[in-house]
Each structure stands twice: as structure tokens, then as C-alpha cells.
Short mmCIF file of C-alpha atoms (C1' of nucleotides) in Angstrom, two decimals:
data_model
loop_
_atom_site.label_atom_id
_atom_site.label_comp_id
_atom_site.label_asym_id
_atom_site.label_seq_id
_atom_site.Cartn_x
_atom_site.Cartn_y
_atom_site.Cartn_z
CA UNK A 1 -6.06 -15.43 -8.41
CA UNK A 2 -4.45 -12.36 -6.85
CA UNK A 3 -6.45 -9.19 -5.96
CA UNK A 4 -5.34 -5.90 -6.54
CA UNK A 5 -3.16 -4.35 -3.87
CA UNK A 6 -5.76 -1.32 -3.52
CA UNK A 7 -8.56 -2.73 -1.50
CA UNK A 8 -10.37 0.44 -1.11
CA UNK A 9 -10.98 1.52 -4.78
CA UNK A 10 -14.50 0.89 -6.12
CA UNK A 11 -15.25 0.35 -9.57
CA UNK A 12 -12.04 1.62 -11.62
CA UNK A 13 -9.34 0.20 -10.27
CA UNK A 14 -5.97 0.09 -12.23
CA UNK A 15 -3.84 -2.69 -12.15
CA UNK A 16 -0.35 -2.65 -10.66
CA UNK A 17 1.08 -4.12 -13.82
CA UNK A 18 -0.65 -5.51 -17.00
CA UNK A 19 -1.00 -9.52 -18.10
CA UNK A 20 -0.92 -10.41 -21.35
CA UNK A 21 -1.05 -14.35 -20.60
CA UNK A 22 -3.83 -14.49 -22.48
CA UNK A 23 -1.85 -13.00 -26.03
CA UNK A 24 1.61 -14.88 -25.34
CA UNK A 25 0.44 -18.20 -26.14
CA UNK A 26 -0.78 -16.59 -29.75
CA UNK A 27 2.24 -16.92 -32.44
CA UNK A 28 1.19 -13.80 -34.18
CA UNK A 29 1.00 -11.76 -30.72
CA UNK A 30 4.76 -13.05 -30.36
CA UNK A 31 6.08 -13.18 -33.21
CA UNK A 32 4.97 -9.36 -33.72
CA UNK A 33 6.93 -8.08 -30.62
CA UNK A 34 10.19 -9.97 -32.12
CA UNK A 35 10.03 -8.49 -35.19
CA UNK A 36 9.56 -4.98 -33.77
CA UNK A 37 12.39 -5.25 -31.88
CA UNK A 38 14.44 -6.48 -34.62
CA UNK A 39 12.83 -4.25 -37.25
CA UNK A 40 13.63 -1.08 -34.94
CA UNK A 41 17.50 -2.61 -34.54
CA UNK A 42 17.46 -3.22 -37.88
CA UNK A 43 16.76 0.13 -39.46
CA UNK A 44 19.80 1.59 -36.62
CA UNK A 45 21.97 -0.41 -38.26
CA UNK A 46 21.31 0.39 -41.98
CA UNK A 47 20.56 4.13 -40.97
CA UNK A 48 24.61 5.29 -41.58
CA UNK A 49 24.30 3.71 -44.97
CA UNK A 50 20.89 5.25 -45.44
CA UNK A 51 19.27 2.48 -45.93
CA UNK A 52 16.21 0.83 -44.89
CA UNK A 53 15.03 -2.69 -44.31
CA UNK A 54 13.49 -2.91 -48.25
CA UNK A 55 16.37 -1.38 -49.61
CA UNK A 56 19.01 -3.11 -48.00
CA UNK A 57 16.95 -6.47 -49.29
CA UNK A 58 16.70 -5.10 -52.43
CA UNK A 59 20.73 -4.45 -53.01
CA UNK A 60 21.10 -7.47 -52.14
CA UNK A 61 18.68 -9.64 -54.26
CA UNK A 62 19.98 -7.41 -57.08
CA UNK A 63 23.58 -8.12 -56.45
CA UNK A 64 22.93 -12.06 -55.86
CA UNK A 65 20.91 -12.02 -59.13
CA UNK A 66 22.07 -9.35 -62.14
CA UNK A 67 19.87 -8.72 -64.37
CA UNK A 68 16.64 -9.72 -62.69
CA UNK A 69 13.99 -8.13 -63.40
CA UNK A 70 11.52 -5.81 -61.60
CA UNK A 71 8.80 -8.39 -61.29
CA UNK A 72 11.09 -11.06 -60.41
CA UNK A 73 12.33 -8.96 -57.85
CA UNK A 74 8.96 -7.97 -56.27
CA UNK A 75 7.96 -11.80 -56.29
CA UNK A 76 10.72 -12.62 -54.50
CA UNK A 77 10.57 -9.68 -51.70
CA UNK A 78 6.66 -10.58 -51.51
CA UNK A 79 5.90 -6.78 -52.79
CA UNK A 80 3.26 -5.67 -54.94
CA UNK A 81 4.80 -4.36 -57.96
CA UNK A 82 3.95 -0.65 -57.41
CA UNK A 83 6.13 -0.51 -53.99
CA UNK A 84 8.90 -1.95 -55.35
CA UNK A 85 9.08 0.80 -58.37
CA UNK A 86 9.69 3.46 -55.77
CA UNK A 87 12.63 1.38 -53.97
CA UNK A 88 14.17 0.70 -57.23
CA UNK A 89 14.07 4.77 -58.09
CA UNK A 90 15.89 5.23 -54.99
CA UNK A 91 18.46 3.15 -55.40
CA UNK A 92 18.60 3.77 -59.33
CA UNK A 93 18.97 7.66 -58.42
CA UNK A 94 21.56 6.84 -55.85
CA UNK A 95 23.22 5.15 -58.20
CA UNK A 96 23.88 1.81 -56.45
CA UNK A 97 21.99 0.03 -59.22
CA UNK A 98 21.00 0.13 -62.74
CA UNK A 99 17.67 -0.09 -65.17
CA UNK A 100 18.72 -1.85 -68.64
CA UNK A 101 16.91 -2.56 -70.89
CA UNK A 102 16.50 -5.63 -72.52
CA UNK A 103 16.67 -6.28 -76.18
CA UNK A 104 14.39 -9.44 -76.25
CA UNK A 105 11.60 -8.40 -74.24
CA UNK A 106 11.66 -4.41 -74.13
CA UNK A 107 9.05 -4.13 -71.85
CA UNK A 108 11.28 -5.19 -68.59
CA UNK A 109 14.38 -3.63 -67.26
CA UNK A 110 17.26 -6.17 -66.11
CA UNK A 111 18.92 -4.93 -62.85
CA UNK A 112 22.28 -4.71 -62.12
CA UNK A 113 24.12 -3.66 -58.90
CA UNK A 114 27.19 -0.57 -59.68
CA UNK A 115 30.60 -0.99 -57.87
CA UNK A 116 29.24 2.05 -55.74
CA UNK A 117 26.23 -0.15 -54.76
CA UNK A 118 28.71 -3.29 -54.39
CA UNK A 119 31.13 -1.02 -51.95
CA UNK A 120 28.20 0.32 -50.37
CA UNK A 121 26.25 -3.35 -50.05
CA UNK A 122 29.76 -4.76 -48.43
CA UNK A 123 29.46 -2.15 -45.74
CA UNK A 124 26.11 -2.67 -44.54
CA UNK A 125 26.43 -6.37 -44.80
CA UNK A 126 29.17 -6.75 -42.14
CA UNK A 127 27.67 -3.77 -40.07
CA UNK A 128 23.93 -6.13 -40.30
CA UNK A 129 25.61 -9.32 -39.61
CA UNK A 130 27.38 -7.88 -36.09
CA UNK A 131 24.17 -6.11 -35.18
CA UNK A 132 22.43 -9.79 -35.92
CA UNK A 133 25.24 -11.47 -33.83
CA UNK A 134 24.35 -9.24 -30.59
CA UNK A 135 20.85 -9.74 -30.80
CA UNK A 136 21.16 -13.86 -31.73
CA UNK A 137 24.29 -14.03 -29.48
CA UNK A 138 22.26 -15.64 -26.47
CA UNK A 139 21.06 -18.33 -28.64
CA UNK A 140 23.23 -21.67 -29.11
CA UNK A 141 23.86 -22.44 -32.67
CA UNK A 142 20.56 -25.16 -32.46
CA UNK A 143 18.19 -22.58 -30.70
CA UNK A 144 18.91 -20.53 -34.15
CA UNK A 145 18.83 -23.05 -36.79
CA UNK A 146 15.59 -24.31 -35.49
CA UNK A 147 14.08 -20.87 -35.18
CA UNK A 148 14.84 -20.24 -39.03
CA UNK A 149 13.70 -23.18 -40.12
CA UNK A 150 10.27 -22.91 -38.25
CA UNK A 151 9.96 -19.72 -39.62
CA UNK A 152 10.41 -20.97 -42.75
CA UNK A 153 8.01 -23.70 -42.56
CA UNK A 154 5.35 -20.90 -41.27
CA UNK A 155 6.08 -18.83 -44.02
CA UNK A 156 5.66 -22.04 -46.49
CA UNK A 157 2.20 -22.88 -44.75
CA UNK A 158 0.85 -19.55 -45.45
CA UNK A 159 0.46 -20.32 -49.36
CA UNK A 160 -2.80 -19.24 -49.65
CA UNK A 161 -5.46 -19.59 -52.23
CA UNK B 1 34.83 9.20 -66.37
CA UNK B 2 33.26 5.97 -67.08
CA UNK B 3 30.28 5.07 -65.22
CA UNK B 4 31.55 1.82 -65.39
CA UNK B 5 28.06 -0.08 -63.36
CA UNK B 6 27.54 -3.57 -63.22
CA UNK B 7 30.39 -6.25 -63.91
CA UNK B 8 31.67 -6.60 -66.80
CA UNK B 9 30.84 -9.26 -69.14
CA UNK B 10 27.31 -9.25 -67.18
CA UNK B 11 24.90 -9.62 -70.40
CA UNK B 12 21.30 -8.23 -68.95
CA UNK B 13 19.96 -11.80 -68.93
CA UNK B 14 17.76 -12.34 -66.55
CA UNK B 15 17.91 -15.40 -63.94
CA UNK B 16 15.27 -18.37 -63.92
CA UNK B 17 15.20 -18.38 -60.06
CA UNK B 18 15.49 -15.71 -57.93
CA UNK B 19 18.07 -16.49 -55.23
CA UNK B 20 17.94 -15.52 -51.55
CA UNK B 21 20.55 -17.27 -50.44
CA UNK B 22 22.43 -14.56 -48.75
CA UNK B 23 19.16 -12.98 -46.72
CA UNK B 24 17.69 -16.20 -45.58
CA UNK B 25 20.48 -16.65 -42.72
CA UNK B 26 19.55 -13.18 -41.54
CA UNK B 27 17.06 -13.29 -39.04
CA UNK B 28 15.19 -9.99 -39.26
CA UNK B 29 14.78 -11.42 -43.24
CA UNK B 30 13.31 -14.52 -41.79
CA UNK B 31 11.19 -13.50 -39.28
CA UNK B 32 9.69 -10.83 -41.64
CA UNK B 33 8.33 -13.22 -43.89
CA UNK B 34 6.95 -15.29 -41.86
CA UNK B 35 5.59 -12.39 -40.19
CA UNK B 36 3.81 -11.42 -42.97
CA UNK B 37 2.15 -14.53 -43.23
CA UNK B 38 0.67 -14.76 -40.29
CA UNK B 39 -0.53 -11.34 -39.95
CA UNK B 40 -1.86 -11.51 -43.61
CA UNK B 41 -4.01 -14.76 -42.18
CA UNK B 42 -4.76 -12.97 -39.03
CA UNK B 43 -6.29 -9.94 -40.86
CA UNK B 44 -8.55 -12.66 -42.86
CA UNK B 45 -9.52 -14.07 -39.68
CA UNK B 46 -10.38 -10.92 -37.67
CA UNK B 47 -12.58 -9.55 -40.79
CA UNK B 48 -15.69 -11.05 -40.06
CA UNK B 49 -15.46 -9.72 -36.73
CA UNK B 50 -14.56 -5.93 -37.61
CA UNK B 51 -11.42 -6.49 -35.87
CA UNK B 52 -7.72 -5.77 -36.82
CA UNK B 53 -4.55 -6.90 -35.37
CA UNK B 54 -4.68 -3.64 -32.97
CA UNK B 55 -8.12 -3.55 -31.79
CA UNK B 56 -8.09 -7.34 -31.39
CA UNK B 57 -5.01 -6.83 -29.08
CA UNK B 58 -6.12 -3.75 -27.21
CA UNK B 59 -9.52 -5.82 -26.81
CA UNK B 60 -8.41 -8.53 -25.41
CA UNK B 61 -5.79 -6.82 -22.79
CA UNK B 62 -8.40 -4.51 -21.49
CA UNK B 63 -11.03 -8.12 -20.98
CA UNK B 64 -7.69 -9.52 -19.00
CA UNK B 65 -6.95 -6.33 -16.90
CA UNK B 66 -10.24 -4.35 -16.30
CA UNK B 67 -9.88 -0.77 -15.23
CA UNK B 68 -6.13 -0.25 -16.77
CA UNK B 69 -5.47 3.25 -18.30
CA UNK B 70 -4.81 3.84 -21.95
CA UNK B 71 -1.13 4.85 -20.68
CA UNK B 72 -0.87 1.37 -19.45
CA UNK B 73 -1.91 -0.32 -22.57
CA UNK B 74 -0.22 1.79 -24.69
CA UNK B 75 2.59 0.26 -22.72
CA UNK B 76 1.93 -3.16 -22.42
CA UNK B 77 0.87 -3.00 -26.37
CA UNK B 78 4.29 -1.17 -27.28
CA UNK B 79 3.24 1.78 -29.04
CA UNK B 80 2.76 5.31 -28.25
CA UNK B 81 0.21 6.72 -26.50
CA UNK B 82 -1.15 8.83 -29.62
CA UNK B 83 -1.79 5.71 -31.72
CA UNK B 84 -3.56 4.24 -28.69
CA UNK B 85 -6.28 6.47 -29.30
CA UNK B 86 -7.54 6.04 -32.12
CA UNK B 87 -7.77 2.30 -30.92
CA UNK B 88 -9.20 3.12 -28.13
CA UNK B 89 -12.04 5.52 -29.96
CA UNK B 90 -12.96 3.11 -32.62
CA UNK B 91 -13.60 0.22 -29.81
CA UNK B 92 -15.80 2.94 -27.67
CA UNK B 93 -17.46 4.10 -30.56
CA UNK B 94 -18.65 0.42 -31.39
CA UNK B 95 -19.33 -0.31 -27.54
CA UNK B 96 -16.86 -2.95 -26.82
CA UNK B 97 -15.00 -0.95 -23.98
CA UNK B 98 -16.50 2.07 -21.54
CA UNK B 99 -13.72 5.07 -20.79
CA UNK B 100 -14.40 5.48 -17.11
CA UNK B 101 -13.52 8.67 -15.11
CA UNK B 102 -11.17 7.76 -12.27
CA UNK B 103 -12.25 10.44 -9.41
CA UNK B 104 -8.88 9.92 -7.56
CA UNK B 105 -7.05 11.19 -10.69
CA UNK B 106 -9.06 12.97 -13.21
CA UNK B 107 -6.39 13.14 -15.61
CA UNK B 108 -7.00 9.48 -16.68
CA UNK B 109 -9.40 6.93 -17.77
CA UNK B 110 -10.24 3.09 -16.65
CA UNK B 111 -11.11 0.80 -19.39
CA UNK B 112 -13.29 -1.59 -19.00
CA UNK B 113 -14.93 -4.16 -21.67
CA UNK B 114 -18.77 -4.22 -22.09
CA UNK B 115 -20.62 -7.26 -22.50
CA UNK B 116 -20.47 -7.13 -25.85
CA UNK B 117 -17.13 -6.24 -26.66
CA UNK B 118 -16.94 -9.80 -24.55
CA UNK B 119 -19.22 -11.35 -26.39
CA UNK B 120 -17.32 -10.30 -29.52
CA UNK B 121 -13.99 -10.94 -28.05
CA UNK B 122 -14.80 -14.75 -27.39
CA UNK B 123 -16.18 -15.37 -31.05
CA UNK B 124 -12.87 -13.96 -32.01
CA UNK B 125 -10.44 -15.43 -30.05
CA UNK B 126 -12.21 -18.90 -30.67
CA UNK B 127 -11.71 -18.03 -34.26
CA UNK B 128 -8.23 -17.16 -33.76
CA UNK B 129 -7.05 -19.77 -31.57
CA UNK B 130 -8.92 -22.10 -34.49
CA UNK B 131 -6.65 -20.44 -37.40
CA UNK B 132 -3.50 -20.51 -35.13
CA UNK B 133 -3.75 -23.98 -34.99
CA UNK B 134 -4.39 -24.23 -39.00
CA UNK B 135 -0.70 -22.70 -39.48
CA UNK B 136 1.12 -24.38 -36.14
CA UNK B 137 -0.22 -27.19 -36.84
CA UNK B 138 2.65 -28.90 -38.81
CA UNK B 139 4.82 -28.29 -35.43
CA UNK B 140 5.61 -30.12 -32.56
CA UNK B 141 4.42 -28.93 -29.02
CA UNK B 142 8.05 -29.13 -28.46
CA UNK B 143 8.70 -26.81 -31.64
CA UNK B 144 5.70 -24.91 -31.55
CA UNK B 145 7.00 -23.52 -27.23
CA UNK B 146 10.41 -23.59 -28.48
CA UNK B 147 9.45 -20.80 -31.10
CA UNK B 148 7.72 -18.82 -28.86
CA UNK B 149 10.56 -19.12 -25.62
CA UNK B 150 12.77 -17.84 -28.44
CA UNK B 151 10.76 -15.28 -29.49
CA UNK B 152 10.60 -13.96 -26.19
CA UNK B 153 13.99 -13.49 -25.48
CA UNK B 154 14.72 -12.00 -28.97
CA UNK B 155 12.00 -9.49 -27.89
CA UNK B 156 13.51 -8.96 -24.31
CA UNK B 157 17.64 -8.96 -26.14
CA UNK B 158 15.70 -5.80 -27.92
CA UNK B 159 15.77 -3.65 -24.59
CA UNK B 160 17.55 -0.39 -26.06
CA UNK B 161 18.51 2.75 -23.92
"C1'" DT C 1 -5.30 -10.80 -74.86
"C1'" DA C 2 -1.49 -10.86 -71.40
"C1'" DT C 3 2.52 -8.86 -69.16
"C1'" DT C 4 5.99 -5.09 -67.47
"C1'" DG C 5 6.51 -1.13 -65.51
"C1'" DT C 6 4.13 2.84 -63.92
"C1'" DT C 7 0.94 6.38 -61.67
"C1'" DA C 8 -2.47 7.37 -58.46
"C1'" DT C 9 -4.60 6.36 -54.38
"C1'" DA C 10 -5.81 4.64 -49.82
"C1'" DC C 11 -5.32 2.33 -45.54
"C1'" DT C 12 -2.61 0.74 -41.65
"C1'" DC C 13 1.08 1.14 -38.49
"C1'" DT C 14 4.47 3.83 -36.23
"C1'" DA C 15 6.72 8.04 -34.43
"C1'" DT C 16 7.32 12.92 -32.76
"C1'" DA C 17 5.92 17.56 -31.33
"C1'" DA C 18 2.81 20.29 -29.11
"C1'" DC C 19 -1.41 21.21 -26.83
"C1'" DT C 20 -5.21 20.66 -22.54
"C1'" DA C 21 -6.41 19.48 -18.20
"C1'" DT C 22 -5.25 17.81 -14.38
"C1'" DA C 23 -1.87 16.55 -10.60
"C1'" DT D 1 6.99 20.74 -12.97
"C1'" DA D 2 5.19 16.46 -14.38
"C1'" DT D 3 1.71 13.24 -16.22
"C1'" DA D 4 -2.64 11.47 -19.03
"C1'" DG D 5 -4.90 12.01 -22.85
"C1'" DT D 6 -5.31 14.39 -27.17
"C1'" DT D 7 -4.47 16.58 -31.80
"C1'" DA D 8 -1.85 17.17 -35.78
"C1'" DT D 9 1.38 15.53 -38.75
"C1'" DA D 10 4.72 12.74 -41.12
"C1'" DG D 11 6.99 8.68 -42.72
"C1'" DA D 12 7.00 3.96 -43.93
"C1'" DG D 13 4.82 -0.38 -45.59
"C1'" DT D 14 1.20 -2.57 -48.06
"C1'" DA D 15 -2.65 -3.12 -51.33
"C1'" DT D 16 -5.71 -2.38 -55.53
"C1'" DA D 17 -7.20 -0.15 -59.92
"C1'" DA D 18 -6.01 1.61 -64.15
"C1'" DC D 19 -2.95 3.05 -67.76
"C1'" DA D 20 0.89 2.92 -71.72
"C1'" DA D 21 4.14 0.24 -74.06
"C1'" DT D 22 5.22 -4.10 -75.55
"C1'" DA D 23 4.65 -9.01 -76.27
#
DNA sequence: TATTGTTATACTCTATAACTATA
DNA sequence: TATAGTTATAGAGTATAACAATA
């Protein structure tokens, strides 16, 4: 094992640079730098449209499914219901989506995406997928099929009772 | 004018499945949820143990590199030096790590683990390492260092100016 | 009684500005 | 002046409890 290039110090030495051997072979330890990276590229990317991470998802859940509802939608962004209700105000005031009601079951509002959303939604989407194309661009086609996949599969194995 | 939202023809019916078609090729969408799983089973873990993510990270890095500073473990942890102390504080306060004086510069502190914060840290990690395998273990050895080599260089691809 | 949407609340994580004490 | 640690503060994300309207 190497020694610390300051021979001289007693007690509190501090090391030249810091290991974190120990931590890399952990999946959550690496996993959690990767996503901060992306998260932090992320939110540059969305921040012209002024749009965040949960909102962009949300536009786009709600344009891939109209007329889902608020619970569907929080089930599928793995949200409690009460975060979601301020995500769907903001895009509701914004006008990018709306709140209908529904005549069968007046207790839920079916969502629908506007044109402004739509034209909005169509901007970010190509400005996400270049930002996603720098930042996956060192990866072969393979390297980045596998990586969702396994993701997926962890995401799958956390079902938890 | 008419607020003409959603298409037309759209009737507010709302979808059986909830589609995410579109977000699941994105990676930062990906990586997210699986994210979330594993730190939601890592916070279970670390509970018996008084431990969170942070202090289980901070703990360990200050075991593998006695007498680093908090400015250097701010660093290698990759957050700011203000949330650092907090950390820091709560595993002092619970004597699991000393703040030394430094007499060649005053200004900062060596950290060092006590026995117990070892003690603690190797009922933890056992439990950790224990759980990791739990989730990982569907995947390959192959898979399981292929996620993690890709990982890495998503995280180092994330080098902004 | 159960569900949808909602309000209120709290805790964690992250970030920035500004202060102190040292260098 | 520059740096290490600190305080204060703010913004997100996430979670639970409890409520009104509706089923």
C-alpha cells in the first residue's frame, strides 16, 4: 500500500487525493454519480423551455396518453399523488395541458396536452434527444441497449412488498 | 379566439395502460427509475443502522482516507461544502468520526473515524454489500461490471466548464 | 366503504451568498 | 487576496396524513 508523500506529519495527515475504491464497486454509489451528472445536464437542457425533469416527463406521458388521468399519471411517473398535483397546476396554468372533467366518473380529471404544449413538447424533445446524443455519443449502439435494459431489469427487481 | 386545446375528436376517455414508450429510450428517464429503486432499498437497508445514503458515504470515505479535510470530501462526495456539514456534525455528534485540528493549517480539520463509527461502518457495509447482491443478483458478472464501466464514463462524459 | 384530487406538512438533497478565522 | 469551514436560505423532490367530493 502506498504511504503518504508527507513523512513528517504526525497524527492528521491529509491525503494527496481521496479513494473511493471501497464505494465504486457499490451500484447505488455509481449509479448516483451518473444520474447527477445527467440530472444536472438534463435540467440545462429543458431550462430555455422552462422546464424541469418532472415536467418535461409529464408533457410527455400526457401527450402519449390523452385523457389519462391524474392517478394514472402519478403511477406511471412513480409519484405520490400530492407531487404530481403541483406539476399538473404548472403546466395547467401555463397552458400546455388541460383538466376535463369526466362525465362517467366526476371525481377524476382526463388530461389532455394543448397545441401550445404540443409546439412546446416538440421543442424540448429534439433539444433532449441532442443533449442525450453528446452525453451517450461514446457508447456503441450495444454498450447503450444493454445499459437500458439492465436498468430496466433493476428497476423491475425493486418491486417491493 | 378559440382556445382550441387538445385534438380534436379526443373524447376525455381515459387509457387502460399508461404508455412510456417515448421516455424509456431516454436515458436520464431510465436511469432515474432505476435510481429510485435502489436508493429507496438502500434507505431500508441503512435504517437499522441510523444511516442515510450521505452519512453512509461520508462514513465510509473518511474509514478509507483517515485525516482528509471536509473540503476534500465534499469533493470526492460531489457536493458543496455547506451540505458537508451538516454530515459531518450529525456523524461527530453520534461519535463515528473526531474533527481534528491540523496545527500546520488551522483553518481546517482532519477527519478521522472512531472505533465505533468502524464498528458501525462494518455492520453496515456487510448489510449493504448483502442487499446489493439481493438486486444484482439476476446479472451476470459480465453485466453487473459492464453497468458500472458504463456508469463511469457517463459520470466522467458529465465534466462541464 | 373506497377512490380522486387536494391541502398541509415534513424531511432530504442540492445550490448560492455571505460571513469568520485563518493563511 | 485567497481558502476552510460555517451560517442562512432557497428550491426541488419525495413521503405521509387527512380532508371533500364522488363513486
Amino acid at each position: 500500500m502506498a504511504e503518504d508523500s508527507a513523512p513528517h506529519g504526525t497524527a492528521p495527515i491529509q491525503p494527496e487525493s481521496v479513494s473511493d475504491a471501497t464505494l465504486r464497486g457499490l451500484i447505488g454509489y455509481s449509479m448516483k454519480r451518473a444520474f447527477m451528472v445527467i440530472r444536472a445536464d438534463l435540467a440545462r437542457t429543458l431550462e430555455p423551455f422552462e422546464l424541469r425533469m418532472m415536467t418535461f416527463t409529464a408533457l410527455t406521458l400526457v401527450a402519449d396518453n390523452p385523457g389519462l388521468s391524474q392517478s394514472q399519471l402519478a403511477q406511471a411517473m412513480a409519484v405520490e399523488r400530492p407531487n404530481l398535483v403541483v406539476i399538473v397546476d404548472e403546466l395547467e396554468t401555463r397552458g400546455l395541458i388541460t383538466r376535463d372533467r369526466v362525465p362517467t366518473d366526476r371525481r377524476t380529471y382526463a388530461l389532455h396536452i394543448t397545441s401550445e404544449g404540443a409546439q412546446l413538447l416538440a421543442r424540448a424533445t429534439r433539444a433532449v434527444h441532442q443533449h442525450e446524443n453528446g452525453i451517450m455519443g461514446k457508447l456503441t449502439a450495444e454498450e447503450e441497449a444493454a445499459l437500458i435494459a439492465t436498468l430496466k431489469r433493476i428497476e423491475a427487481s425493486g418491486g417491493r412488498s
